[in-house]
PDB file of C-alpha atoms in Angstrom:
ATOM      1  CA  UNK A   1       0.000   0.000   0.000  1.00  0.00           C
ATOM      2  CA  UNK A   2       1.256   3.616  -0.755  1.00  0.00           C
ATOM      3  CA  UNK A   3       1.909   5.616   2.209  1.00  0.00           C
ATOM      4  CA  UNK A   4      -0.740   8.087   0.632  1.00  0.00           C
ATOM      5  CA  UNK A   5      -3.780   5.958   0.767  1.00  0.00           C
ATOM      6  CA  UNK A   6      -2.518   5.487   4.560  1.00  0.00           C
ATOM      7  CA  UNK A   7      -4.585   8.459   5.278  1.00  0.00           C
ATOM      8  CA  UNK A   8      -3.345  10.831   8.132  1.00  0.00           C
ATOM      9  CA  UNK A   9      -5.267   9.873  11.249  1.00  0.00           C
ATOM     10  CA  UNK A  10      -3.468   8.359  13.704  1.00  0.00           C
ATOM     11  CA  UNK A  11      -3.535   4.610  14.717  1.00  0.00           C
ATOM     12  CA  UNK A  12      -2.005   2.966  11.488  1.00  0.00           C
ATOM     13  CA  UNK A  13      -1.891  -0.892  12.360  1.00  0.00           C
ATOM     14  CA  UNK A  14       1.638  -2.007  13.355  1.00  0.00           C
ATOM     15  CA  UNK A  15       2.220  -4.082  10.108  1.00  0.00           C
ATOM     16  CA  UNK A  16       2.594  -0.495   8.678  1.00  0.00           C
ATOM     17  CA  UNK A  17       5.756  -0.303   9.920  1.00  0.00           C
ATOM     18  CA  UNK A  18       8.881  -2.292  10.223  1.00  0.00           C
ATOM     19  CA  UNK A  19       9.644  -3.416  14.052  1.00  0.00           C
ATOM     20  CA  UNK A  20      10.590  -5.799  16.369  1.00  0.00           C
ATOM     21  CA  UNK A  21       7.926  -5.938  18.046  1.00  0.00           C
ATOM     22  CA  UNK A  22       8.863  -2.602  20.379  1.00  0.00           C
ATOM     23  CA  UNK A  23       6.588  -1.109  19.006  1.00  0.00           C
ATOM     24  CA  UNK A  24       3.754   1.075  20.638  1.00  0.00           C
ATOM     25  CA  UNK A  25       0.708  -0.470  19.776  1.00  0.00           C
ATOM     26  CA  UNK A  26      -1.800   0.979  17.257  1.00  0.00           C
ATOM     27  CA  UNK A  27      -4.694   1.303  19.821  1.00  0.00           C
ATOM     28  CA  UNK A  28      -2.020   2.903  22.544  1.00  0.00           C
ATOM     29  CA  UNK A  29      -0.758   5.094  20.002  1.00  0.00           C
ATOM     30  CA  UNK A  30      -3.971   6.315  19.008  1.00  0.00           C
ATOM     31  CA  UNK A  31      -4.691   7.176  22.251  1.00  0.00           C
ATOM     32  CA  UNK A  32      -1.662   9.206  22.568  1.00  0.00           C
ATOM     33  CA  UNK A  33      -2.305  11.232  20.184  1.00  0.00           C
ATOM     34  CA  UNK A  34      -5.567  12.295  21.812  1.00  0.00           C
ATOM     35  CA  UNK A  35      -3.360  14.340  24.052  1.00  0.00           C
ATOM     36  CA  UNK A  36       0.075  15.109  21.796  1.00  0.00           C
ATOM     37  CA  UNK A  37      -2.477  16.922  19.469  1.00  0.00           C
ATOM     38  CA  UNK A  38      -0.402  17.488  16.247  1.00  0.00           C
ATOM     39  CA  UNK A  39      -0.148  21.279  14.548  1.00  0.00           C
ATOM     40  CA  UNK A  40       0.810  22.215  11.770  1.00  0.00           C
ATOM     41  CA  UNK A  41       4.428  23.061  11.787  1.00  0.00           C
ATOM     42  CA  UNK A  42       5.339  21.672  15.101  1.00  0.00           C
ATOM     43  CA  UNK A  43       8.067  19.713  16.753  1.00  0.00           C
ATOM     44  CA  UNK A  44       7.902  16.236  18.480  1.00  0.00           C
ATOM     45  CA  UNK A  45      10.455  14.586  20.302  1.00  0.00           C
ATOM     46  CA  UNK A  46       9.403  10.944  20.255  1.00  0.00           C
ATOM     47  CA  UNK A  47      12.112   9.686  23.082  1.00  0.00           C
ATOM     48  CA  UNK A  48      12.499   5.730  23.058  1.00  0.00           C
ATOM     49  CA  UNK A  49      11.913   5.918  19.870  1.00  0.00           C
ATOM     50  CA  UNK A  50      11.643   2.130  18.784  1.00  0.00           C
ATOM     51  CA  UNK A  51      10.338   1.961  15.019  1.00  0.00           C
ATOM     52  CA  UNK A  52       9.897   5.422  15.277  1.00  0.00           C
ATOM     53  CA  UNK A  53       5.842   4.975  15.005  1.00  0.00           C
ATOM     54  CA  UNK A  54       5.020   7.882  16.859  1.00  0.00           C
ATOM     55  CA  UNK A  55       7.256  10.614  15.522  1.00  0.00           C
ATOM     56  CA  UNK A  56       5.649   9.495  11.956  1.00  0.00           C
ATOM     57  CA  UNK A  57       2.541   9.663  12.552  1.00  0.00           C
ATOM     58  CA  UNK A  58       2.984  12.992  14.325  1.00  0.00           C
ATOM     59  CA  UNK A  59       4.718  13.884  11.071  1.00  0.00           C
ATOM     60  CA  UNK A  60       1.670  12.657   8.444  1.00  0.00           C
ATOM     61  CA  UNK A  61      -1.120  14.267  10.605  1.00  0.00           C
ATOM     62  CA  UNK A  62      -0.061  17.863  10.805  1.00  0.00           C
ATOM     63  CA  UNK A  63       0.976  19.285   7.947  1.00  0.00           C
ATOM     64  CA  UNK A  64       4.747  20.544   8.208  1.00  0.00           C
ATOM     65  CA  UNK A  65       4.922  19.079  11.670  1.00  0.00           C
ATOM     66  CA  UNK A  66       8.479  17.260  12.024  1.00  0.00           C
ATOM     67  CA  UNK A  67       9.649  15.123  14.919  1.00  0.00           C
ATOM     68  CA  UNK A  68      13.042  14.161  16.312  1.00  0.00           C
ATOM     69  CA  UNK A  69      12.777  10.401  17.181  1.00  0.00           C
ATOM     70  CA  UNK A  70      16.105   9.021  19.946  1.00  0.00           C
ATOM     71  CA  UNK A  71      16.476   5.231  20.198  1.00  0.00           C
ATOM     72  CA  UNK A  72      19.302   4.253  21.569  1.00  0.00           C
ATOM     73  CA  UNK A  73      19.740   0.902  19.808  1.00  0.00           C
ATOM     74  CA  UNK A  74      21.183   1.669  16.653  1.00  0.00           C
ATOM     75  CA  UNK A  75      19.511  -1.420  15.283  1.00  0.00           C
ATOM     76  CA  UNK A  76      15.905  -0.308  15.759  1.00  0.00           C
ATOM     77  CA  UNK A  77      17.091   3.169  15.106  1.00  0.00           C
ATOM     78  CA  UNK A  78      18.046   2.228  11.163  1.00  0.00           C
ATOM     79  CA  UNK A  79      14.041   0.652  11.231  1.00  0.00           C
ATOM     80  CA  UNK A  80      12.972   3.806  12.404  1.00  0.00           C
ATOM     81  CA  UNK A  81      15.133   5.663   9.779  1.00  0.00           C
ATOM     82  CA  UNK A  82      13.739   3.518   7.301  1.00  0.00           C
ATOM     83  CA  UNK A  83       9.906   3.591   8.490  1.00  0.00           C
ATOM     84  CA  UNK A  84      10.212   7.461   8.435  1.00  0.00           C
ATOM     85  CA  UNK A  85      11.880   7.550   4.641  1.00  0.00           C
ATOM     86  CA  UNK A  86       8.802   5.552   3.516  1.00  0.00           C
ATOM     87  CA  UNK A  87       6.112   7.111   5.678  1.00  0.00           C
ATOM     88  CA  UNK A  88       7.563  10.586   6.239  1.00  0.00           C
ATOM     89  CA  UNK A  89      10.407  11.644   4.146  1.00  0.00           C
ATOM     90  CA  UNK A  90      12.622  14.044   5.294  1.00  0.00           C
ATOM     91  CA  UNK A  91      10.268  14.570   8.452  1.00  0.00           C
ATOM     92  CA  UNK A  92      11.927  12.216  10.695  1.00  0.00           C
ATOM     93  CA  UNK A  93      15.221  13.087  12.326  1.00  0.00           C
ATOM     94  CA  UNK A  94      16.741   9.446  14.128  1.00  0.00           C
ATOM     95  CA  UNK A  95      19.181   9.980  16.907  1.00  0.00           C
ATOM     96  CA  UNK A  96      21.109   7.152  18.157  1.00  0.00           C
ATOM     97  CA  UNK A  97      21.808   7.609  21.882  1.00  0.00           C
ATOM     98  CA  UNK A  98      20.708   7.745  25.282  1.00  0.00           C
ATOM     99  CA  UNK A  99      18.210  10.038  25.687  1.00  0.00           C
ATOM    100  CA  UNK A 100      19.775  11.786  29.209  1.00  0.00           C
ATOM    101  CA  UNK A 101      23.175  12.238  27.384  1.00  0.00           C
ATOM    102  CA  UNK A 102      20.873  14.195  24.218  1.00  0.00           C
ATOM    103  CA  UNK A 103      18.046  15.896  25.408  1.00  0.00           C
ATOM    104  CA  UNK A 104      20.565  18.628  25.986  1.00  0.00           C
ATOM    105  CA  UNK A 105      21.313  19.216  21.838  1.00  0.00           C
ATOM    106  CA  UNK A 106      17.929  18.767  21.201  1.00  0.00           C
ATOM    107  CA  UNK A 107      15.703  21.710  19.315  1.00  0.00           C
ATOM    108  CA  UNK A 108      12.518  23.095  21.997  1.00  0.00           C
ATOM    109  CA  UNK A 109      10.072  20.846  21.517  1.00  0.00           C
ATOM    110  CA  UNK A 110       6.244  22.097  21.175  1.00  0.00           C
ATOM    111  CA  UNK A 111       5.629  18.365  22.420  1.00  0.00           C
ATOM    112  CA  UNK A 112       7.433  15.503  23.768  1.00  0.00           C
ATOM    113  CA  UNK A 113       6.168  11.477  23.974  1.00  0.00           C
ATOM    114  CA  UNK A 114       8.173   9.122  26.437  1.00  0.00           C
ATOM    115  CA  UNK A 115       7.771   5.494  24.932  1.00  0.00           C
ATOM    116  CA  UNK A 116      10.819   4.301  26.744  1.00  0.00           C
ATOM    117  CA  UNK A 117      13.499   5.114  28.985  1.00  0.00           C
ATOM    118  CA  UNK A 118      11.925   7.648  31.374  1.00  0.00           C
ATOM    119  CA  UNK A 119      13.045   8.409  34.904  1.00  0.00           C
ATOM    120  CA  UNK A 120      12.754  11.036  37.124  1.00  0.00           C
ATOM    121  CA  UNK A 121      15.587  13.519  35.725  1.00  0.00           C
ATOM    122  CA  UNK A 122      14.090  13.017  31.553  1.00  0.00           C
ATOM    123  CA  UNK A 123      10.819  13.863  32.694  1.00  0.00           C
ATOM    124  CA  UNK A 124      11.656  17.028  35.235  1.00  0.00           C
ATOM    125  CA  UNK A 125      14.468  18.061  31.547  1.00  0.00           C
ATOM    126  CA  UNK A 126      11.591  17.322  29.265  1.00  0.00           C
ATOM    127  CA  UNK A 127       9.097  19.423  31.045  1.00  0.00           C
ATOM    128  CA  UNK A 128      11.640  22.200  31.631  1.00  0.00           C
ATOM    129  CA  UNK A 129      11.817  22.432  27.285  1.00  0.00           C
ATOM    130  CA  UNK A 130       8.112  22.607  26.795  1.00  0.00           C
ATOM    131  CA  UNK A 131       6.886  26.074  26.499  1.00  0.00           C
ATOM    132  CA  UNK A 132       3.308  27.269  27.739  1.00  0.00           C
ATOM    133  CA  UNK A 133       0.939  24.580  26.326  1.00  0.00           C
ATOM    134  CA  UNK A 134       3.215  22.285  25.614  1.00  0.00           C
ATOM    135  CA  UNK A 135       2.227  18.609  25.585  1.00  0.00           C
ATOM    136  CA  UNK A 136       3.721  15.412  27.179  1.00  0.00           C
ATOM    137  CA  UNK A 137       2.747  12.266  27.239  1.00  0.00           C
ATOM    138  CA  UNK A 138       4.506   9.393  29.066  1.00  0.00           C
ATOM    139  CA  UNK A 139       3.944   5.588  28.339  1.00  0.00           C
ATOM    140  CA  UNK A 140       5.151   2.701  30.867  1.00  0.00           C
ATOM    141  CA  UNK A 141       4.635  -0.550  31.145  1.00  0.00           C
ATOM    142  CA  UNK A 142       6.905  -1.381  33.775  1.00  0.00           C
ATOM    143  CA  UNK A 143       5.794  -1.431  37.785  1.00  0.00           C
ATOM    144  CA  UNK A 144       8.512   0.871  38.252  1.00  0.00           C
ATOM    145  CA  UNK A 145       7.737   3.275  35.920  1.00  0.00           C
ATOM    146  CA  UNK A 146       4.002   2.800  36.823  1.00  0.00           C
ATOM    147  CA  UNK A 147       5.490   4.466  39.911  1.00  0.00           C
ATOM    148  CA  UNK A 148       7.211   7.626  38.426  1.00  0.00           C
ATOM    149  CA  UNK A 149       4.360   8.462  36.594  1.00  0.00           C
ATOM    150  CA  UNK A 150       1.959   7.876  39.871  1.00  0.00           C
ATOM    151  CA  UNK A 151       4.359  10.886  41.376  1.00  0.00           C
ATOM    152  CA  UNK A 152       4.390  12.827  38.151  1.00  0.00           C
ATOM    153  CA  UNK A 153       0.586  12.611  38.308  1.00  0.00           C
ATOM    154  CA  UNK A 154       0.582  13.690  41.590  1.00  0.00           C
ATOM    155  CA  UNK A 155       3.116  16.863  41.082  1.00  0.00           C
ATOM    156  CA  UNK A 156       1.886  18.310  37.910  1.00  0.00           C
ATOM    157  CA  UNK A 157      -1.887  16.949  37.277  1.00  0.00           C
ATOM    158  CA  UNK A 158      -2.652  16.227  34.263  1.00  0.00           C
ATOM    159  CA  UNK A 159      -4.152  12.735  33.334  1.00  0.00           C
ATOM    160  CA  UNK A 160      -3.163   9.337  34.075  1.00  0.00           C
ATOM    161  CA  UNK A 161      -4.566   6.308  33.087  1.00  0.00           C
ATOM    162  CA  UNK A 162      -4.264   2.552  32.485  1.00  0.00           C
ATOM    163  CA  UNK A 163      -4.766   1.668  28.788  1.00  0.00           C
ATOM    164  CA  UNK A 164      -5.923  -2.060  28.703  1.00  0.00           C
ATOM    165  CA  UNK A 165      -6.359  -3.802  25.316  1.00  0.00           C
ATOM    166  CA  UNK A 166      -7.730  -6.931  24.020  1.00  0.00           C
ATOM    167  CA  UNK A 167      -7.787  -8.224  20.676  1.00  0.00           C
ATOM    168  CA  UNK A 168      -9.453 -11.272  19.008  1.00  0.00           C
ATOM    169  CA  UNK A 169      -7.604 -14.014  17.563  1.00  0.00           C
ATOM    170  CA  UNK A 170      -8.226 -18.064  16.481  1.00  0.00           C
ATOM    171  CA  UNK A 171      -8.301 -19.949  19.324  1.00  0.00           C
ATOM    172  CA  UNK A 172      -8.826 -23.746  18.137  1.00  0.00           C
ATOM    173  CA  UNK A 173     -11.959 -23.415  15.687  1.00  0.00           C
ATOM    174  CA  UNK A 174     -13.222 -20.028  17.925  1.00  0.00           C
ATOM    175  CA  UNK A 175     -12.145 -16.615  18.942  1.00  0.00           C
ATOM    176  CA  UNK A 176     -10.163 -15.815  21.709  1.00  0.00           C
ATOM    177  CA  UNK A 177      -8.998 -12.244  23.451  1.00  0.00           C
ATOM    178  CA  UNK A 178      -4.966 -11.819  23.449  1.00  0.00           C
ATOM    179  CA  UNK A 179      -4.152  -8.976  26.180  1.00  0.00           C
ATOM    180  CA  UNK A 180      -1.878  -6.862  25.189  1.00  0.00           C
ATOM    181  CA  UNK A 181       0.792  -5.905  27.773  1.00  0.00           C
ATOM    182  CA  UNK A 182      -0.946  -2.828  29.856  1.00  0.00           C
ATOM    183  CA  UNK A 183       0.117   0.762  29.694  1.00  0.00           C
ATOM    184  CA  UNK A 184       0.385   3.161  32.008  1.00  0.00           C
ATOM    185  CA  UNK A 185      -0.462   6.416  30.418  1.00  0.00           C
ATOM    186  CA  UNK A 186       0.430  10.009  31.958  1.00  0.00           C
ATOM    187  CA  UNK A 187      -0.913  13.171  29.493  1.00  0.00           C
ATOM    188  CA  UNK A 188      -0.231  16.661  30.810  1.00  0.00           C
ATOM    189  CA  UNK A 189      -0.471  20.227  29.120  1.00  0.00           C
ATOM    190  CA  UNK A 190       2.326  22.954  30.218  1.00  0.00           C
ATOM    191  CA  UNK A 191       0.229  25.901  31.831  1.00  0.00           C
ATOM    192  CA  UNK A 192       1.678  29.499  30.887  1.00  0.00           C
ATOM    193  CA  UNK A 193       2.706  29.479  35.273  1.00  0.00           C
ATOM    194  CA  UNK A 194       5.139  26.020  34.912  1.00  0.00           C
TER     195      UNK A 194
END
């Protein structure tokens, strides 16, 4: 299928793009970008990058909107270089790095999405870059990181929620539900006082 009969919503299904199966789901990324909220001629930082899923579709639903995707595998980072040459070319900037050791170099973000890798110190450096109505938007799946985002929550509002998913596959001669890991989803909005 052409990228251009894709359409620009996002939520593509993960056989869009190449992976290894870090990836963040199509119904979790859809979700996210009920908060992120693409513009036209904005900048993501998609941070734990993985295929780079999210900084594309940021890219292909606002027009001029470009993204700077970090994944510090460089392995998944050439996918993600790839997956943005077919789905957004020339939209997609891939870092390879840690994020900590980058966020530093990085261009001010109108809007930043954690899909792996956060602690404490990226999320206090990632909320320090947004400017008034900036959006972030956090993903974890881990209990730890279910933690960080419980005190991020706590410290700075916004919303949190767990994002449970089920889809249907053959099971024997029926249909069966396959869970999908669960996410733990913090969404906040920079006010003009932060």
């Amino acid at each position: 299928m052409d990228s251009d009969d894709l359409g620009t919503t996002p939520g593509l299904p993960d056989e869009t793009f190449e992976h290894d199966g870090l990836i963040t789901k199509r119904h979790q990324r859809a979700s996210a970008f009920a908060f992120l909220r693409p513009r036209s001629g904005e900048l993501l930082w998609d941070l734990g990058a993985g295929s780079g899923a999210v900084a594309i579709e940021w890219c292909r639903a606002a027009a001029d909107a470009r993204a700077v995707a970090v994944e510090r595998d460089p392995e998944r980072a050439g996918r993600a270089r790839r997956n943005g040459e077919r789905l957004a070319s020339g939209r997609v900037e891939v870092l390879v790095g840690d994020v900590p050791g980058l966020l530093g170099t990085l261009p001010r973000p109108d809007a930043v999405f954690v899909g792996g890798g956060a602690s404490a110190e990226v999320l206090d450096r990632c909320w320090d870059a947004l400017g008034a109505g900036g959006r972030l938007v956090v993903h974890g799946v881990t209990i730890d990181t279910e933690g960080l985002l419980v005190e991020a929550y706590r410290s700075r509002g916004g919303s949190l929620a767990r994002l449970g998913v089920e889809t249907a596959e053959p099971l024997g001669r029926f249909l069966g539900w396959r869970p999908l890991r669960p996410v733990v989803q913090w969404a906040c909005v920079k006010g003009s006082s932060s």
